[in-house]
Amino acid sequence: LFSGIRFSRASGRYIISIAIVLALVSTLSFGAGFVLTQFGWRWIPPSLGAACSIPASTLLFWCAAPFLVAPGSGDLGAAALFACIGLFFPGTVALLNFESNRLMGPNIAGALSSITPVFAVILAVLLLGETLSSTRVLALAAIVCGVAMTSWGRGKTWSCRSVWLLALPLASSAVRGLVQPIIKLGLAWWPNPIAAAVICYTVSSAVLVISARLHSTSGAAFDRRGALWFAAVGICNGLAVLAMYAALGKGQSPSFRR
Amino acid sequence: LIASYPVVTLVLSRLFLKDEPVRTLLIGGVAVTVGGIIFLILA
């Protein structure tokens, strides 16, 4: 973080690298997405909300794609892998996040959905046989304590449902943790994360829209206001992903005004 | 930096969601969780 902020003697000001600015945009967008979801589910259920949110993110990725994806550099095998991932990701993650946001509120859902790195560490230990260092054990203990603290006070109103309610955002984090190594495999063949996002999100959008159409025939109510709120959530999440990849790409160049 | 987004959610929900309770324990829990995640990523 601090390597991205340096003092310019010439201008007498602190210069913040563009990577830091992009990371801040990503942080704000991810955070705002959780709060906006609260407005969306007042009008439509999370299942319909996901069918509005993910296509909105997809639209944003398609708008960015001509500038960030060179079609000639594509790999058919990687595209097929991304399409297969798209059948369940990010659709399931969106559904789990929206449902946990509705049941637990944005703060607990947000905190629990951010623990994806924990599953990456668990996978590394289980599959790759990596050993846990003492600092990692300490970090995991802190995360467990933090999660317990967020849920503690609400125990009075949640009763026995608390434990399985925690499973929803934890499952969302687990799905993201599991999918990441598979996406990395595809990125080895076609090293373009935006192309991966475009394909995964397009397939997921199709799955969610078809599912919502089938669901709507069984009487689920659709409201335009809810659709717009969830579309805003999708734009926030899409912007967060784009800004995150851009920040990672710019991470090596420290200059902001060059 | 990006891993700290639950803190942003906490601030925004305090500002815009009046019916969402923001308790001291919740603030502490989010801070400890985010701190742990950042510590885990850096470790």
Short mmCIF file of C-alpha atoms in Angstrom, two decimals:
data_model
loop_
_atom_site.label_atom_id
_atom_site.label_comp_id
_atom_site.label_asym_id
_atom_site.label_seq_id
_atom_site.Cartn_x
_atom_site.Cartn_y
_atom_site.Cartn_z
CA LEU A 1 0.00 0.00 0.00
CA PHE A 2 2.68 2.48 1.08
CA SER A 3 4.86 1.73 -1.96
CA GLY A 4 2.01 3.25 -4.01
CA ILE A 5 2.19 6.59 -2.18
CA ARG A 6 5.31 8.74 -2.47
CA PHE A 7 6.26 12.35 -1.82
CA SER A 8 7.19 14.59 -4.76
CA ARG A 9 9.76 17.23 -3.78
CA ALA A 10 9.16 19.13 -7.05
CA SER A 11 5.47 19.78 -6.38
CA GLY A 12 5.58 19.43 -2.58
CA ARG A 13 2.66 16.98 -2.70
CA TYR A 14 2.07 13.31 -2.09
CA ILE A 15 1.58 11.36 -5.31
CA ILE A 16 -0.74 8.37 -5.21
CA SER A 17 -0.15 5.67 -7.80
CA ILE A 18 -2.98 4.84 -10.20
CA ALA A 19 -2.96 1.29 -8.81
CA ILE A 20 -4.00 2.64 -5.39
CA VAL A 21 -6.76 4.77 -6.96
CA LEU A 22 -8.08 1.77 -8.90
CA ALA A 23 -7.92 -0.43 -5.79
CA LEU A 24 -9.91 2.20 -3.89
CA VAL A 25 -12.52 2.29 -6.69
CA SER A 26 -12.74 -1.50 -6.49
CA THR A 27 -13.07 -1.44 -2.68
CA LEU A 28 -15.81 1.22 -2.78
CA SER A 29 -17.69 -0.61 -5.54
CA PHE A 30 -17.59 -3.99 -3.76
CA GLY A 31 -18.74 -2.33 -0.53
CA ALA A 32 -21.53 -0.35 -2.24
CA GLY A 33 -22.82 -3.51 -3.96
CA PHE A 34 -23.66 -5.08 -0.58
CA VAL A 35 -25.57 -1.99 0.57
CA LEU A 36 -27.51 -1.55 -2.71
CA THR A 37 -28.63 -5.19 -2.51
CA GLN A 38 -30.65 -4.21 0.56
CA PHE A 39 -32.76 -1.88 -1.60
CA GLY A 40 -33.18 -4.45 -4.36
CA TRP A 41 -34.62 -7.39 -2.43
CA ARG A 42 -37.38 -5.14 -1.01
CA TRP A 43 -39.00 -5.37 -4.47
CA ILE A 44 -37.92 -8.70 -5.96
CA PRO A 45 -36.53 -11.99 -4.55
CA PRO A 46 -32.76 -12.68 -4.73
CA SER A 47 -33.25 -15.31 -7.47
CA LEU A 48 -34.73 -12.67 -9.81
CA GLY A 49 -32.21 -10.13 -8.53
CA ALA A 50 -29.31 -12.31 -9.64
CA ALA A 51 -30.93 -12.52 -13.11
CA CYS A 52 -30.73 -8.70 -13.29
CA SER A 53 -27.39 -8.17 -11.53
CA ILE A 54 -25.18 -10.63 -13.42
CA PRO A 55 -26.41 -9.54 -16.90
CA ALA A 56 -25.71 -5.89 -15.90
CA SER A 57 -22.13 -6.84 -14.98
CA THR A 58 -21.90 -8.80 -18.25
CA LEU A 59 -22.98 -5.73 -20.23
CA LEU A 60 -20.23 -3.71 -18.54
CA PHE A 61 -17.62 -6.38 -19.39
CA TRP A 62 -18.80 -6.48 -23.02
CA CYS A 63 -18.41 -2.67 -23.20
CA ALA A 64 -14.84 -2.96 -21.88
CA ALA A 65 -13.96 -6.03 -23.96
CA PRO A 66 -13.13 -4.24 -27.28
CA PHE A 67 -10.45 -2.24 -25.44
CA LEU A 68 -9.06 -5.05 -23.29
CA VAL A 69 -9.45 -8.29 -25.28
CA ALA A 70 -7.62 -8.96 -28.55
CA PRO A 71 -9.74 -11.56 -30.38
CA GLY A 72 -6.75 -12.94 -32.28
CA SER A 73 -5.03 -13.94 -29.06
CA GLY A 74 -7.93 -16.19 -27.98
CA ASP A 75 -7.64 -19.87 -27.14
CA LEU A 76 -10.59 -22.18 -27.86
CA GLY A 77 -9.76 -24.64 -25.06
CA ALA A 78 -9.57 -21.84 -22.49
CA ALA A 79 -12.83 -20.34 -23.80
CA ALA A 80 -14.57 -23.73 -23.44
CA LEU A 81 -13.23 -24.05 -19.87
CA PHE A 82 -14.44 -20.53 -18.97
CA ALA A 83 -17.86 -21.34 -20.48
CA CYS A 84 -18.11 -24.52 -18.34
CA ILE A 85 -17.19 -22.50 -15.23
CA GLY A 86 -19.87 -19.97 -16.24
CA LEU A 87 -22.57 -22.64 -15.82
CA PHE A 88 -22.27 -22.27 -12.03
CA PHE A 89 -19.98 -19.26 -11.42
CA PRO A 90 -20.63 -16.36 -10.73
CA GLY A 91 -24.36 -17.27 -10.70
CA THR A 92 -24.28 -19.42 -7.55
CA VAL A 93 -22.08 -16.91 -5.74
CA ALA A 94 -24.53 -14.09 -6.57
CA LEU A 95 -27.53 -16.15 -5.40
CA LEU A 96 -25.81 -17.14 -2.13
CA ASN A 97 -24.60 -13.59 -1.49
CA PHE A 98 -28.01 -12.00 -2.13
CA GLU A 99 -29.81 -14.56 0.03
CA SER A 100 -27.33 -14.18 2.91
CA ASN A 101 -27.52 -10.39 2.54
CA ARG A 102 -31.32 -10.60 2.87
CA LEU A 103 -31.21 -12.92 5.90
CA MET A 104 -28.22 -11.50 7.80
CA GLY A 105 -27.76 -7.94 6.59
CA PRO A 106 -24.99 -6.46 4.45
CA ASN A 107 -22.35 -6.18 7.17
CA ILE A 108 -22.16 -9.81 8.25
CA ALA A 109 -22.71 -11.06 4.68
CA GLY A 110 -19.94 -8.75 3.44
CA ALA A 111 -17.49 -9.77 6.16
CA LEU A 112 -18.14 -13.49 5.63
CA SER A 113 -17.98 -13.34 1.85
CA SER A 114 -14.55 -11.69 2.04
CA ILE A 115 -12.89 -14.75 3.59
CA THR A 116 -12.19 -16.42 0.22
CA PRO A 117 -8.39 -16.42 0.91
CA VAL A 118 -9.07 -18.77 3.85
CA PHE A 119 -10.38 -21.42 1.43
CA ALA A 120 -7.37 -20.87 -0.85
CA VAL A 121 -5.10 -21.62 2.13
CA ILE A 122 -7.16 -24.69 3.15
CA LEU A 123 -7.02 -26.00 -0.45
CA ALA A 124 -3.26 -25.43 -0.59
CA VAL A 125 -2.83 -27.44 2.64
CA LEU A 126 -5.19 -30.27 1.60
CA LEU A 127 -4.29 -30.64 -2.08
CA LEU A 128 -0.72 -29.36 -2.34
CA GLY A 129 0.45 -30.52 1.09
CA GLU A 130 1.64 -27.05 2.07
CA THR A 131 2.36 -26.53 5.75
CA LEU A 132 0.67 -23.79 7.77
CA SER A 133 3.11 -21.21 9.11
CA SER A 134 2.51 -19.77 12.58
CA THR A 135 1.59 -16.36 11.09
CA ARG A 136 -1.08 -17.99 8.91
CA VAL A 137 -2.47 -19.89 11.91
CA LEU A 138 -2.61 -16.58 13.78
CA ALA A 139 -4.41 -14.92 10.84
CA LEU A 140 -6.93 -17.80 10.61
CA ALA A 141 -7.56 -17.55 14.37
CA ALA A 142 -8.18 -13.80 14.01
CA ILE A 143 -10.68 -14.43 11.17
CA VAL A 144 -12.56 -17.05 13.23
CA CYS A 145 -12.68 -14.62 16.19
CA GLY A 146 -13.88 -11.80 13.91
CA VAL A 147 -16.65 -13.94 12.39
CA ALA A 148 -17.75 -15.04 15.88
CA MET A 149 -17.83 -11.41 17.04
CA THR A 150 -19.99 -10.27 14.09
CA SER A 151 -22.58 -12.98 14.85
CA TRP A 152 -22.44 -12.80 18.65
CA GLY A 153 -24.91 -10.01 19.44
CA ARG A 154 -27.46 -11.19 16.87
CA GLY A 155 -27.69 -14.60 18.54
CA LYS A 156 -30.49 -13.19 20.67
CA THR A 157 -32.74 -12.72 17.67
CA TRP A 158 -31.47 -15.48 15.37
CA SER A 159 -31.87 -18.49 17.70
CA CYS A 160 -30.74 -21.86 16.24
CA ARG A 161 -30.87 -20.68 12.61
CA SER A 162 -27.62 -18.71 13.12
CA VAL A 163 -25.34 -21.64 12.42
CA TRP A 164 -26.82 -22.64 9.08
CA LEU A 165 -27.31 -19.00 8.08
CA LEU A 166 -23.54 -18.62 8.36
CA ALA A 167 -23.24 -21.47 5.86
CA LEU A 168 -24.64 -19.32 3.00
CA PRO A 169 -21.86 -16.69 2.77
CA LEU A 170 -19.28 -19.31 3.73
CA ALA A 171 -20.48 -21.47 0.81
CA SER A 172 -20.21 -18.42 -1.47
CA SER A 173 -16.59 -17.88 -0.37
CA ALA A 174 -15.88 -21.60 -0.77
CA VAL A 175 -17.23 -21.62 -4.36
CA ARG A 176 -15.03 -18.63 -5.22
CA GLY A 177 -12.05 -20.29 -3.55
CA LEU A 178 -12.63 -23.52 -5.50
CA VAL A 179 -13.19 -21.79 -8.85
CA GLN A 180 -10.08 -19.62 -8.70
CA PRO A 181 -7.54 -22.44 -9.34
CA ILE A 182 -9.68 -23.71 -12.26
CA ILE A 183 -9.79 -20.21 -13.78
CA LYS A 184 -6.02 -19.97 -13.29
CA LEU A 185 -5.69 -23.14 -15.37
CA GLY A 186 -7.57 -21.46 -18.24
CA LEU A 187 -5.56 -18.26 -17.81
CA ALA A 188 -2.40 -20.27 -18.43
CA TRP A 189 -3.75 -20.96 -21.97
CA TRP A 190 -5.31 -17.52 -22.52
CA PRO A 191 -3.81 -15.00 -20.10
CA ASN A 192 -6.61 -12.44 -20.22
CA PRO A 193 -8.76 -12.16 -17.07
CA ILE A 194 -11.26 -9.82 -18.79
CA ALA A 195 -11.87 -12.42 -21.52
CA ALA A 196 -12.41 -15.02 -18.78
CA ALA A 197 -14.87 -12.69 -17.03
CA VAL A 198 -16.75 -11.94 -20.29
CA ILE A 199 -17.23 -15.64 -21.09
CA CYS A 200 -18.05 -16.77 -17.51
CA TYR A 201 -20.52 -13.92 -16.95
CA THR A 202 -22.20 -14.34 -20.37
CA VAL A 203 -22.87 -18.05 -19.78
CA SER A 204 -23.96 -17.39 -16.18
CA SER A 205 -26.32 -14.61 -17.38
CA ALA A 206 -27.97 -17.02 -19.82
CA VAL A 207 -28.39 -19.66 -17.09
CA LEU A 208 -29.85 -17.14 -14.62
CA VAL A 209 -32.22 -15.52 -17.14
CA ILE A 210 -33.55 -18.91 -18.30
CA SER A 211 -33.96 -19.98 -14.67
CA ALA A 212 -35.75 -16.71 -13.81
CA ARG A 213 -38.09 -17.15 -16.83
CA LEU A 214 -39.00 -20.65 -15.64
CA HIS A 215 -39.40 -19.31 -12.10
CA SER A 216 -41.64 -16.42 -13.24
CA THR A 217 -44.15 -18.85 -14.76
CA SER A 218 -44.62 -20.32 -11.29
CA GLY A 219 -45.82 -16.93 -9.98
CA ALA A 220 -42.73 -15.04 -8.73
CA ALA A 221 -43.37 -11.28 -8.86
CA PHE A 222 -41.18 -9.04 -11.01
CA ASP A 223 -40.83 -5.35 -10.16
CA ARG A 224 -38.97 -2.84 -12.31
CA ARG A 225 -37.68 -0.91 -9.26
CA GLY A 226 -36.07 -4.06 -7.85
CA ALA A 227 -34.59 -4.89 -11.26
CA LEU A 228 -33.00 -1.42 -11.44
CA TRP A 229 -31.52 -1.70 -7.93
CA PHE A 230 -30.06 -5.12 -8.74
CA ALA A 231 -28.74 -3.80 -12.07
CA ALA A 232 -26.96 -1.10 -10.06
CA VAL A 233 -25.52 -3.85 -7.83
CA GLY A 234 -24.30 -5.62 -10.99
CA ILE A 235 -22.68 -2.43 -12.31
CA CYS A 236 -20.95 -1.92 -8.93
CA ASN A 237 -19.65 -5.50 -8.85
CA GLY A 238 -18.57 -5.37 -12.52
CA LEU A 239 -16.77 -2.07 -11.97
CA ALA A 240 -15.10 -3.53 -8.87
CA VAL A 241 -13.81 -6.52 -10.85
CA LEU A 242 -12.56 -4.34 -13.74
CA ALA A 243 -10.87 -1.89 -11.35
CA MET A 244 -9.29 -4.78 -9.42
CA TYR A 245 -7.77 -6.32 -12.57
CA ALA A 246 -6.64 -2.88 -13.75
CA ALA A 247 -5.05 -2.22 -10.33
CA LEU A 248 -3.25 -5.56 -10.46
CA GLY A 249 -2.06 -4.73 -13.99
CA LYS A 250 -0.82 -1.30 -12.95
CA GLY A 251 0.67 -2.56 -9.69
CA GLN A 252 4.20 -2.48 -11.05
CA SER A 253 4.20 1.13 -12.30
CA PRO A 254 4.35 3.59 -9.40
CA SER A 255 3.81 6.83 -11.32
CA PHE A 256 0.42 8.55 -11.35
CA ARG A 257 1.15 11.68 -13.39
CA ARG A 258 3.60 10.29 -15.90
CA LEU B 1 -6.66 -2.68 0.22
CA ILE B 2 -9.45 -4.39 -1.75
CA ALA B 3 -9.89 -6.99 1.01
CA SER B 4 -11.01 -4.19 3.30
CA TYR B 5 -14.34 -3.74 1.44
CA PRO B 6 -16.43 -4.96 4.42
CA VAL B 7 -15.35 -1.76 6.20
CA VAL B 8 -16.80 0.27 3.30
CA THR B 9 -20.02 -1.77 3.55
CA LEU B 10 -20.15 -0.99 7.28
CA VAL B 11 -19.72 2.77 6.71
CA LEU B 12 -22.24 2.91 3.83
CA SER B 13 -24.84 0.86 5.69
CA ARG B 14 -24.45 3.19 8.70
CA LEU B 15 -25.09 6.15 6.38
CA PHE B 16 -27.88 4.82 4.17
CA LEU B 17 -29.58 1.95 6.00
CA LYS B 18 -31.20 3.35 9.11
CA ASP B 19 -32.83 0.05 10.10
CA GLU B 20 -29.54 -1.88 9.94
CA PRO B 21 -28.08 -2.11 13.46
CA VAL B 22 -24.38 -1.26 13.65
CA ARG B 23 -23.25 -2.50 17.07
CA THR B 24 -19.82 -2.08 18.66
CA LEU B 25 -19.28 -5.84 18.56
CA LEU B 26 -20.14 -5.88 14.84
CA ILE B 27 -17.65 -3.09 14.11
CA GLY B 28 -15.01 -4.95 16.12
CA GLY B 29 -15.83 -8.23 14.38
CA VAL B 30 -15.58 -6.72 10.88
CA ALA B 31 -12.29 -5.00 11.81
CA VAL B 32 -10.78 -8.21 13.22
CA THR B 33 -11.99 -10.29 10.20
CA VAL B 34 -10.57 -7.79 7.69
CA GLY B 35 -7.33 -7.53 9.68
CA GLY B 36 -7.04 -11.33 9.70
CA ILE B 37 -7.63 -11.57 5.94
CA ILE B 38 -5.03 -8.88 5.18
CA PHE B 39 -2.60 -10.61 7.57
CA LEU B 40 -3.32 -13.96 5.82
CA ILE B 41 -2.72 -12.48 2.36
CA LEU B 42 0.55 -10.84 3.47
CA ALA B 43 1.79 -13.93 5.41
#
